[in-house]
Short mmCIF file of C-alpha atoms in Angstrom, two decimals:
data_model
loop_
_atom_site.label_atom_id
_atom_site.label_comp_id
_atom_site.label_asym_id
_atom_site.label_seq_id
_atom_site.Cartn_x
_atom_site.Cartn_y
_atom_site.Cartn_z
CA MET U 1444 -117.95 -15.93 -194.67
CA ARG U 1445 -118.89 -18.12 -191.55
CA ALA U 1446 -116.81 -18.66 -188.49
CA VAL U 1447 -115.76 -22.18 -190.13
CA ASP U 1448 -114.21 -20.46 -192.97
CA ILE U 1449 -112.17 -18.23 -190.52
CA VAL U 1450 -110.48 -20.26 -188.70
CA ALA U 1451 -110.01 -22.70 -191.62
CA THR U 1452 -108.45 -19.77 -194.15
CA ALA U 1453 -106.34 -18.05 -190.87
CA ILE U 1454 -104.63 -21.60 -190.62
CA GLY U 1455 -104.23 -22.02 -193.72
CA ASN U 1456 -102.47 -18.22 -194.18
CA SER U 1457 -100.35 -19.16 -191.11
CA PHE U 1458 -98.63 -21.38 -193.08
CA ARG U 1459 -98.17 -19.05 -195.98
CA SER U 1460 -94.69 -17.79 -195.15
CA ARG U 1461 -93.17 -20.84 -193.50
CA LEU U 1462 -90.07 -19.76 -192.14
CA ARG U 1463 -91.33 -16.27 -190.65
CA THR U 1464 -94.29 -18.09 -189.06
CA THR U 1465 -91.81 -21.37 -187.94
CA LEU U 1466 -89.66 -18.24 -186.32
CA THR U 1467 -92.64 -16.91 -184.30
CA VAL U 1468 -93.82 -20.54 -183.31
CA ILE U 1469 -90.23 -20.93 -181.92
CA ALA U 1470 -90.28 -17.77 -179.82
CA ILE U 1471 -93.53 -18.99 -178.51
CA PHE U 1472 -92.07 -22.25 -177.52
CA ILE U 1473 -89.65 -21.00 -175.43
CA GLY U 1474 -91.79 -18.79 -173.57
CA ALA U 1475 -94.70 -21.86 -172.85
CA PHE U 1476 -91.85 -24.68 -172.00
CA THR U 1477 -90.35 -22.21 -169.63
CA LEU U 1478 -93.65 -21.17 -168.14
CA THR U 1479 -94.94 -24.72 -167.68
CA LEU U 1480 -91.30 -26.01 -166.28
CA THR U 1481 -91.87 -23.12 -163.46
CA ASN U 1482 -95.42 -24.29 -162.94
CA GLY U 1483 -94.65 -27.71 -162.72
CA LEU U 1484 -91.63 -27.08 -160.20
CA GLY U 1485 -94.29 -24.75 -158.49
CA ALA U 1486 -96.54 -27.68 -158.43
CA GLY U 1487 -93.85 -30.26 -157.32
CA VAL U 1488 -92.15 -28.39 -154.29
CA ASN U 1489 -95.68 -27.27 -153.25
CA ASN U 1490 -97.07 -30.85 -153.12
CA TYR U 1491 -93.96 -32.28 -151.35
CA ILE U 1492 -94.16 -29.68 -148.70
CA ASP U 1493 -98.04 -30.29 -147.89
CA SER U 1494 -97.42 -33.58 -147.42
CA GLN U 1495 -94.68 -33.00 -144.93
CA ILE U 1496 -96.80 -30.76 -143.54
CA ALA U 1497 -99.36 -33.39 -143.00
CA SER U 1498 -96.89 -35.26 -141.05
CA ILE U 1499 -96.40 -32.83 -138.33
CA GLY U 1500 -100.39 -31.35 -138.32
CA ALA U 1501 -103.27 -31.13 -140.14
CA PRO U 1502 -104.77 -27.95 -141.20
CA ASP U 1503 -107.60 -28.29 -138.96
CA VAL U 1504 -105.27 -28.96 -135.50
CA MET U 1505 -104.22 -26.61 -133.45
CA ASN U 1506 -101.48 -26.72 -130.88
CA VAL U 1507 -102.51 -24.84 -127.33
CA THR U 1508 -100.57 -24.11 -124.87
CA LYS U 1509 -101.20 -22.23 -121.35
CA PRO U 1510 -98.74 -19.22 -121.59
CA VAL U 1511 -98.31 -16.95 -117.78
CA VAL U 1512 -99.54 -13.86 -119.92
CA ALA U 1513 -102.09 -15.03 -122.83
CA THR U 1514 -102.03 -12.37 -125.71
CA ALA U 1515 -102.96 -11.90 -129.19
CA GLU U 1516 -100.34 -12.41 -131.83
CA THR U 1517 -98.39 -9.06 -132.78
CA GLU U 1518 -95.26 -8.27 -135.00
CA GLY U 1519 -93.02 -7.59 -131.95
CA PRO U 1520 -92.38 -8.68 -128.46
CA GLN U 1521 -94.94 -7.78 -125.60
CA PRO U 1522 -94.42 -4.78 -123.53
CA TYR U 1523 -92.69 -5.50 -119.91
CA GLU U 1524 -94.17 -5.49 -116.75
CA GLU U 1525 -92.60 -4.75 -113.87
CA SER U 1526 -94.71 -7.23 -111.72
CA GLY U 1527 -94.67 -9.99 -114.14
CA SER U 1528 -94.44 -13.64 -113.25
CA THR U 1529 -92.08 -15.81 -112.51
CA GLU U 1530 -93.39 -18.83 -112.72
CA VAL U 1531 -91.46 -21.67 -114.10
CA SER U 1532 -92.31 -23.01 -117.84
CA SER U 1533 -92.80 -26.17 -118.62
CA GLY U 1534 -90.96 -26.24 -121.19
CA VAL U 1535 -93.18 -25.95 -124.46
CA GLY U 1536 -94.34 -23.42 -126.77
CA PRO U 1537 -92.97 -20.58 -128.55
CA PRO U 1538 -89.53 -19.81 -128.12
CA GLY U 1539 -89.06 -16.88 -125.56
CA SER U 1540 -92.25 -17.92 -124.04
CA THR U 1541 -93.35 -18.94 -120.52
CA VAL U 1542 -96.07 -21.78 -120.34
CA GLN U 1543 -97.67 -23.37 -117.40
CA ALA U 1544 -98.61 -26.99 -117.17
CA MET U 1545 -102.08 -27.72 -117.94
CA THR U 1546 -104.78 -30.22 -116.40
CA ASP U 1547 -107.89 -32.04 -117.05
CA ASP U 1548 -109.68 -28.90 -116.11
CA ASP U 1549 -107.64 -26.99 -118.42
CA LEU U 1550 -108.81 -29.39 -121.47
CA ASP U 1551 -112.39 -29.30 -120.11
CA THR U 1552 -112.71 -25.26 -120.48
CA ILE U 1553 -110.96 -25.38 -123.91
CA ARG U 1554 -113.31 -27.76 -124.99
CA ALA U 1555 -116.51 -25.83 -124.18
CA ILE U 1556 -114.74 -22.91 -126.23
CA ASP U 1557 -117.09 -22.17 -129.05
CA GLY U 1558 -115.61 -23.52 -132.58
CA VAL U 1559 -113.41 -26.43 -130.33
CA ARG U 1560 -114.58 -29.95 -131.49
CA THR U 1561 -111.94 -31.76 -129.55
CA ALA U 1562 -109.31 -31.34 -127.29
CA ALA U 1563 -106.52 -33.62 -125.59
CA PRO U 1564 -103.70 -33.89 -124.17
CA ILE U 1565 -100.31 -34.57 -125.79
CA VAL U 1566 -97.87 -36.29 -124.16
CA SER U 1567 -94.39 -37.69 -124.08
CA VAL U 1568 -93.65 -40.91 -124.20
CA ARG U 1569 -90.14 -41.90 -123.40
CA PRO U 1570 -89.80 -45.62 -124.24
CA ASP U 1571 -86.74 -47.87 -123.26
CA TYR U 1572 -86.25 -49.99 -126.51
CA ILE U 1573 -88.53 -51.97 -129.45
CA GLU U 1574 -87.94 -55.79 -129.85
CA TYR U 1575 -89.08 -57.91 -132.35
CA GLY U 1576 -88.44 -61.63 -132.59
CA THR U 1577 -84.60 -62.50 -132.32
CA GLU U 1578 -82.90 -59.89 -133.73
CA GLY U 1579 -82.49 -58.18 -130.18
CA LYS U 1580 -83.49 -54.83 -128.66
CA PHE U 1581 -83.36 -51.53 -130.39
CA GLN U 1582 -83.67 -47.88 -129.11
CA LEU U 1583 -86.80 -46.41 -129.65
CA THR U 1584 -88.07 -42.88 -129.90
CA VAL U 1585 -91.43 -41.93 -130.69
CA SER U 1586 -93.65 -39.13 -132.16
CA PRO U 1587 -97.30 -38.99 -130.54
CA LEU U 1588 -99.58 -38.88 -133.98
CA SER U 1589 -101.81 -35.65 -133.29
CA ALA U 1590 -105.55 -35.66 -135.02
CA GLY U 1591 -105.55 -35.86 -138.62
CA ILE U 1592 -101.98 -36.00 -138.97
CA ARG U 1593 -101.07 -37.75 -142.50
CA VAL U 1594 -97.99 -40.05 -143.24
CA GLU U 1595 -96.53 -41.46 -146.69
CA LEU U 1596 -96.98 -45.27 -146.50
CA ALA U 1597 -95.05 -47.96 -147.89
CA ALA U 1598 -96.91 -50.35 -146.78
CA GLY U 1599 -100.11 -50.89 -144.69
CA THR U 1600 -102.59 -48.34 -143.86
CA MET U 1601 -103.30 -45.89 -141.33
CA PHE U 1602 -104.39 -45.80 -137.80
CA ASP U 1603 -108.08 -47.15 -137.24
CA THR U 1604 -108.87 -44.24 -134.85
CA ALA U 1605 -112.54 -46.43 -133.74
CA SER U 1606 -110.32 -49.13 -132.28
CA SER U 1607 -108.85 -49.72 -129.36
CA ASN U 1608 -106.16 -52.12 -129.94
CA LEU U 1609 -102.59 -51.16 -129.30
CA GLN U 1610 -101.05 -49.82 -132.83
CA ILE U 1611 -97.69 -48.81 -134.26
CA ILE U 1612 -96.49 -47.34 -137.91
CA LEU U 1613 -92.94 -47.96 -137.87
CA PRO U 1614 -90.27 -45.90 -140.82
CA THR U 1615 -88.68 -47.48 -143.27
CA THR U 1616 -84.97 -47.72 -141.75
CA PHE U 1617 -86.75 -50.03 -138.97
CA ILE U 1618 -87.66 -52.61 -141.28
CA GLU U 1619 -84.55 -54.75 -141.71
CA THR U 1620 -82.71 -54.04 -138.73
CA LEU U 1621 -85.78 -55.24 -136.73
CA GLY U 1622 -85.13 -58.61 -138.77
CA PHE U 1623 -88.89 -57.86 -140.91
CA THR U 1624 -87.94 -59.49 -144.91
CA GLY U 1625 -89.76 -56.17 -146.27
CA ASN U 1626 -92.28 -53.49 -145.51
CA ASP U 1627 -95.54 -55.33 -146.42
CA ASP U 1628 -94.02 -58.46 -143.86
CA ALA U 1629 -94.14 -56.04 -141.08
CA VAL U 1630 -97.74 -55.14 -141.60
CA GLY U 1631 -99.44 -57.19 -139.03
CA LYS U 1632 -96.63 -58.20 -136.75
CA THR U 1633 -96.62 -57.71 -133.12
CA VAL U 1634 -93.48 -55.84 -131.35
CA THR U 1635 -92.80 -55.08 -128.17
CA ILE U 1636 -92.15 -52.12 -126.33
CA ALA U 1637 -90.67 -51.63 -122.92
CA VAL U 1638 -91.04 -48.63 -120.64
CA THR U 1639 -89.74 -47.95 -117.27
CA ASN U 1640 -91.73 -46.26 -114.64
CA ALA U 1641 -90.84 -43.83 -111.65
CA LEU U 1642 -89.85 -46.99 -109.42
CA GLY U 1643 -87.24 -47.78 -112.14
CA GLU U 1644 -89.28 -50.73 -113.02
CA GLN U 1645 -89.00 -51.97 -116.57
CA THR U 1646 -92.95 -52.80 -118.67
CA THR U 1647 -92.98 -54.44 -121.92
CA VAL U 1648 -96.12 -53.83 -123.90
CA ASP U 1649 -97.49 -55.35 -127.65
CA ALA U 1650 -98.11 -53.46 -130.39
CA VAL U 1651 -99.09 -54.40 -133.50
CA VAL U 1652 -97.48 -52.96 -136.79
CA VAL U 1653 -100.38 -51.41 -139.15
CA GLY U 1654 -98.18 -49.70 -141.66
CA VAL U 1655 -94.67 -48.33 -142.63
CA GLN U 1656 -94.02 -45.13 -143.22
CA GLU U 1657 -91.48 -43.03 -145.51
CA PRO U 1658 -89.04 -40.78 -143.80
CA THR U 1659 -90.17 -37.13 -143.64
CA LEU U 1660 -88.28 -34.06 -143.73
CA PHE U 1661 -89.20 -33.93 -139.70
CA GLY U 1662 -87.21 -37.23 -139.37
CA ALA U 1663 -88.09 -40.84 -139.39
CA THR U 1664 -89.68 -41.89 -136.40
CA PRO U 1665 -92.34 -44.35 -135.47
CA SER U 1666 -96.09 -43.29 -134.88
CA LEU U 1667 -98.50 -44.42 -131.74
CA ASN U 1668 -102.31 -44.43 -131.68
CA GLU U 1669 -103.89 -43.08 -128.91
CA PRO U 1670 -104.21 -46.17 -127.10
CA LEU U 1671 -101.01 -47.05 -127.24
CA THR U 1672 -99.66 -43.95 -126.10
CA SER U 1673 -101.78 -43.65 -123.21
CA THR U 1674 -101.13 -47.12 -122.62
CA LEU U 1675 -97.33 -46.55 -122.41
CA TYR U 1676 -98.07 -43.00 -120.79
CA ASP U 1677 -99.79 -45.09 -117.82
CA ALA U 1678 -97.41 -47.60 -117.56
CA GLN U 1679 -94.64 -44.59 -117.37
CA ASN U 1680 -95.85 -42.58 -114.84
CA VAL U 1681 -96.62 -45.29 -112.39
CA GLY U 1682 -94.76 -44.25 -109.07
CA ILE U 1683 -95.60 -40.69 -109.47
CA PRO U 1684 -97.65 -38.77 -106.71
CA THR U 1685 -100.81 -38.65 -107.70
CA GLY U 1686 -101.95 -35.28 -109.10
CA THR U 1687 -98.84 -34.54 -110.83
CA SER U 1688 -98.78 -36.99 -113.59
CA SER U 1689 -102.32 -35.26 -114.93
CA GLN U 1690 -100.18 -32.21 -116.14
CA TYR U 1691 -99.74 -31.69 -119.70
CA GLY U 1692 -97.24 -29.55 -121.73
CA SER U 1693 -99.33 -28.62 -124.41
CA ALA U 1694 -102.98 -29.78 -126.06
CA THR U 1695 -104.16 -30.63 -129.54
CA VAL U 1696 -107.44 -29.36 -130.59
CA THR U 1697 -109.32 -30.02 -133.60
CA PHE U 1698 -111.60 -27.43 -134.96
CA ALA U 1699 -114.02 -27.26 -138.15
CA ALA U 1700 -112.30 -28.84 -141.82
CA ASP U 1701 -114.16 -26.31 -143.43
CA ALA U 1702 -113.40 -23.11 -140.90
CA THR U 1703 -112.34 -19.76 -143.07
CA GLU U 1704 -109.57 -17.37 -141.73
CA ALA U 1705 -111.97 -14.98 -139.87
CA GLU U 1706 -113.50 -18.18 -137.87
CA VAL U 1707 -109.92 -19.43 -137.01
CA ALA U 1708 -108.56 -15.99 -135.94
CA ALA U 1709 -111.62 -15.78 -133.75
CA LEU U 1710 -111.10 -19.08 -132.20
CA LYS U 1711 -107.23 -17.83 -131.40
CA ALA U 1712 -108.68 -14.59 -129.63
CA ASP U 1713 -111.37 -16.75 -127.75
CA LEU U 1714 -108.20 -18.94 -126.87
CA VAL U 1715 -106.50 -15.61 -125.39
CA THR U 1716 -109.38 -14.44 -123.43
CA ALA U 1717 -109.33 -17.73 -121.88
CA GLY U 1718 -105.64 -17.52 -121.16
CA TYR U 1719 -104.53 -20.05 -123.69
CA ALA U 1720 -102.48 -19.39 -126.99
CA GLY U 1721 -102.86 -21.79 -129.94
CA THR U 1722 -100.75 -22.11 -132.94
CA THR U 1723 -101.82 -23.84 -136.45
CA VAL U 1724 -99.50 -25.53 -138.70
CA THR U 1725 -99.97 -22.70 -140.79
CA ASP U 1726 -98.66 -20.49 -138.46
CA GLN U 1727 -95.14 -22.27 -138.50
CA ILE U 1728 -94.71 -23.33 -141.86
CA GLY U 1729 -96.49 -20.57 -144.07
CA THR U 1730 -93.99 -18.44 -144.33
CA PHE U 1731 -91.86 -21.37 -145.49
CA GLN U 1732 -94.84 -21.69 -148.51
CA SER U 1733 -94.63 -18.20 -149.23
CA VAL U 1734 -90.85 -18.06 -149.92
CA ILE U 1735 -91.16 -20.75 -152.47
CA ASP U 1736 -94.39 -19.04 -153.87
CA GLY U 1737 -92.09 -15.97 -154.37
CA ILE U 1738 -89.36 -17.49 -155.95
CA ILE U 1739 -92.09 -19.58 -158.39
CA LEU U 1740 -93.55 -16.40 -159.03
CA VAL U 1741 -90.24 -14.65 -160.11
CA LEU U 1742 -89.58 -17.57 -162.72
CA ASN U 1743 -92.59 -17.29 -163.68
CA ALA U 1744 -91.90 -13.52 -164.56
CA PHE U 1745 -89.50 -14.24 -166.43
CA ALA U 1746 -90.86 -16.52 -168.59
CA VAL U 1747 -93.83 -13.92 -169.16
CA ILE U 1748 -91.34 -11.81 -170.38
CA ALA U 1749 -90.31 -14.22 -172.76
CA LEU U 1750 -93.98 -14.52 -173.97
CA LEU U 1751 -94.24 -10.98 -174.42
CA ALA U 1752 -91.15 -10.70 -176.32
CA ALA U 1753 -92.71 -13.62 -178.45
CA GLY U 1754 -95.63 -11.28 -178.55
CA PHE U 1755 -94.10 -8.74 -180.45
CA GLY U 1756 -92.52 -11.10 -183.25
CA ILE U 1757 -96.51 -12.33 -183.91
CA ILE U 1758 -97.23 -8.00 -184.47
CA ASN U 1759 -94.27 -8.39 -186.78
CA THR U 1760 -95.55 -11.40 -188.25
CA LEU U 1761 -98.86 -10.18 -188.82
CA LEU U 1762 -97.86 -6.43 -190.16
CA MET U 1763 -95.47 -8.07 -192.76
CA SER U 1764 -98.83 -10.50 -193.30
CA VAL U 1765 -100.91 -7.26 -193.93
CA GLN U 1766 -98.68 -5.71 -196.06
CA GLU U 1767 -98.14 -8.94 -198.31
CA ARG U 1768 -101.77 -9.64 -198.68
CA THR U 1769 -102.81 -5.53 -199.05
CA ARG U 1770 -104.81 -6.40 -202.58
CA GLU U 1771 -106.31 -9.63 -201.25
CA ILE U 1772 -107.61 -7.53 -198.61
CA GLY U 1773 -109.43 -5.07 -200.71
CA LEU U 1774 -110.42 -7.50 -202.85
CA MET U 1775 -112.58 -9.46 -199.71
CA LYS U 1776 -113.39 -5.92 -199.06
CA ALA U 1777 -115.16 -5.52 -202.59
CA MET U 1778 -116.95 -8.62 -202.51
CA GLY U 1779 -118.86 -7.49 -198.96
CA MET U 1780 -116.36 -9.07 -196.75
CA SER U 1781 -116.68 -6.57 -193.51
CA GLY U 1782 -113.97 -5.12 -191.04
CA GLY U 1783 -115.08 -6.68 -188.15
CA ARG U 1784 -114.79 -10.23 -190.11
CA ILE U 1785 -110.95 -9.12 -191.45
CA PHE U 1786 -109.72 -8.17 -188.53
CA ALA U 1787 -111.71 -11.69 -186.53
CA LEU U 1788 -109.57 -13.68 -189.54
CA PHE U 1789 -105.89 -12.03 -188.60
CA SER U 1790 -106.78 -12.15 -185.09
CA THR U 1791 -107.66 -15.86 -185.19
CA GLU U 1792 -104.30 -16.35 -187.43
CA ALA U 1793 -102.43 -14.70 -184.28
CA VAL U 1794 -104.21 -16.96 -181.93
CA PHE U 1795 -103.47 -20.08 -183.97
CA ILE U 1796 -100.18 -19.76 -183.86
CA GLY U 1797 -99.96 -18.84 -180.33
CA PHE U 1798 -101.78 -22.12 -179.39
CA LEU U 1799 -99.54 -24.03 -181.60
CA GLY U 1800 -96.30 -22.48 -180.13
CA SER U 1801 -97.57 -23.04 -176.64
CA THR U 1802 -99.40 -26.54 -177.37
CA ILE U 1803 -96.04 -27.63 -178.37
CA GLY U 1804 -93.96 -25.94 -175.45
CA ALA U 1805 -96.46 -27.29 -172.70
CA GLY U 1806 -95.95 -30.82 -174.31
CA VAL U 1807 -92.30 -30.94 -175.07
CA ALA U 1808 -92.04 -29.48 -170.60
CA MET U 1809 -94.21 -32.21 -169.62
CA LEU U 1810 -92.12 -34.92 -171.64
CA VAL U 1811 -88.73 -33.35 -170.73
CA GLY U 1812 -90.26 -32.75 -167.19
CA GLY U 1813 -90.88 -35.94 -166.22
CA ILE U 1814 -88.00 -37.48 -167.34
CA ILE U 1815 -85.79 -35.21 -165.19
CA SER U 1816 -88.33 -35.46 -162.18
CA GLN U 1817 -87.87 -39.24 -162.40
CA VAL U 1818 -84.26 -39.19 -162.88
CA LEU U 1819 -84.03 -36.93 -160.23
CA ALA U 1820 -86.54 -39.26 -157.78
CA ASP U 1821 -84.34 -42.43 -158.84
CA GLY U 1822 -80.53 -40.30 -158.13
CA LEU U 1823 -80.27 -37.10 -156.56
CA LEU U 1824 -83.41 -36.68 -154.56
CA ALA U 1825 -83.97 -40.39 -153.93
CA ASP U 1826 -83.68 -39.88 -149.89
CA LEU U 1827 -86.68 -37.74 -150.34
CA ALA U 1828 -89.30 -40.21 -150.70
CA GLY U 1829 -92.92 -39.21 -152.68
CA LEU U 1830 -90.82 -36.16 -153.92
CA GLN U 1831 -91.75 -35.56 -157.61
CA ILE U 1832 -90.06 -32.51 -158.51
CA LEU U 1833 -91.90 -31.21 -161.49
CA THR U 1834 -95.94 -32.26 -161.37
CA PHE U 1835 -97.89 -30.84 -164.07
CA THR U 1836 -101.54 -30.40 -163.39
CA PRO U 1837 -103.96 -30.12 -166.49
CA GLY U 1838 -105.12 -27.03 -165.01
CA ALA U 1839 -101.87 -25.41 -164.98
CA ILE U 1840 -101.42 -26.43 -168.59
CA VAL U 1841 -104.73 -25.16 -169.59
CA THR U 1842 -103.92 -21.91 -167.73
CA VAL U 1843 -100.76 -21.84 -169.66
CA LEU U 1844 -102.41 -22.38 -173.21
CA LEU U 1845 -105.06 -19.53 -172.62
CA LEU U 1846 -102.01 -17.06 -171.60
CA VAL U 1847 -100.26 -17.69 -174.59
CA MET U 1848 -103.60 -17.31 -176.74
CA GLY U 1849 -104.34 -14.27 -174.82
CA ILE U 1850 -100.98 -12.68 -175.44
CA ALA U 1851 -100.96 -13.54 -179.31
CA PHE U 1852 -104.90 -12.08 -179.71
CA ILE U 1853 -103.49 -8.58 -177.91
CA ALA U 1854 -100.67 -8.60 -180.07
CA ALA U 1855 -102.61 -8.90 -182.91
CA VAL U 1856 -105.10 -6.15 -182.33
CA LEU U 1857 -102.72 -3.68 -184.17
CA PRO U 1858 -101.97 -5.43 -187.28
CA ALA U 1859 -105.82 -6.63 -187.99
CA SER U 1860 -107.17 -3.38 -187.28
CA ARG U 1861 -105.05 -1.85 -189.48
CA ALA U 1862 -106.23 -4.21 -192.05
CA ALA U 1863 -109.51 -3.65 -191.01
CA ARG U 1864 -109.65 -0.30 -191.76
CA GLN U 1865 -108.08 -0.38 -194.85
CA SER U 1866 -110.15 1.12 -198.01
CA PRO U 1867 -110.65 -1.17 -200.73
CA ILE U 1868 -110.49 1.02 -203.11
CA ASP U 1869 -106.49 1.87 -202.28
CA SER U 1870 -106.16 -1.36 -201.30
CA LEU U 1871 -107.01 -2.33 -204.94
CA ARG U 1872 -104.35 -0.31 -206.37
CA TYR U 1873 -101.84 -0.88 -204.22
CA GLU U 1874 -98.94 -2.32 -206.15
#
């Protein structure tokens, strides 16, 4: 019997007892349905978290500060030193840390460290208001856009990093208030931003709106490109004593996007040696993602338990099938069919049942999940723009199918082995 004949025969034999096979398929369906949904939930939540993390920092970006005493990361507090420094903190850095203001010399030192591609100061810009047309002046709080950060755009494009033009990205919450008719209408328009310097003089700067961003979990504030930030910062610092204006709370350092964990750890160690401390976005958000992954893993475990229960159903189905077809097995052996092919026949039957149940389960889960995700996106989760609570990827679906078929094959080992070992003479005499 050829492999094609074995598959065709196995499929046909699966439907000999339709009720029994249907009940087994339903059990597999429940497990596959649950596993597909939990995988979709994990993918949806993690994709949304990744998009939100991208709005505060890229994976190849590190925030660097200058602590009074630079130390490597530890699980607990640092030892107390009797002669410890009492230098005043610059107001930035990890909670409980004391950091010094950084200067241009510090930036040059950081740029010279192996693995550092760029190092730029993070400056604080405090505009007075933003204005467009005749709608009036509105308060403005901005967040500088660090290198590599991405935002979810509702219209327009990201900044042109090669351009020296003054550019701004507005959140959707600003559009109607400023007097634009819609997100697309705002793109390309010029807004006026005012800032007050140390002498109490107010200066206005014009900037072009290049994009409109969706609100994120971390707020909905406009983002400025580097030329606009520098222009506002320089205007704001007019009147400040020379030397004071070139002090920064922290710096943004970029490194190779394909850097391994070991290389990033080495870069952090080199920064510590030079008297600095570096923190990546992964360091800040990694624990949160680990918690989400842990929850999804527990949910997947329940789905796998359901599949294991379905595996016992497959064992029962095939054992009964072997018993009912004892004489048929004896006849096949008497006609020269080997025990290996009989084993393949029954194991293929089990794999087909697993494939049938998992395919139906995954398909229904994708259909139901898509509907639920869309309803939630338009209703309860409407404020979380860009969130698709259930996201199904081809890789995850294929994994579910292969897992279920693997469990089905393992479940078939006992009954298929029993069928393969049967004596043809005893089988033909079976009543």
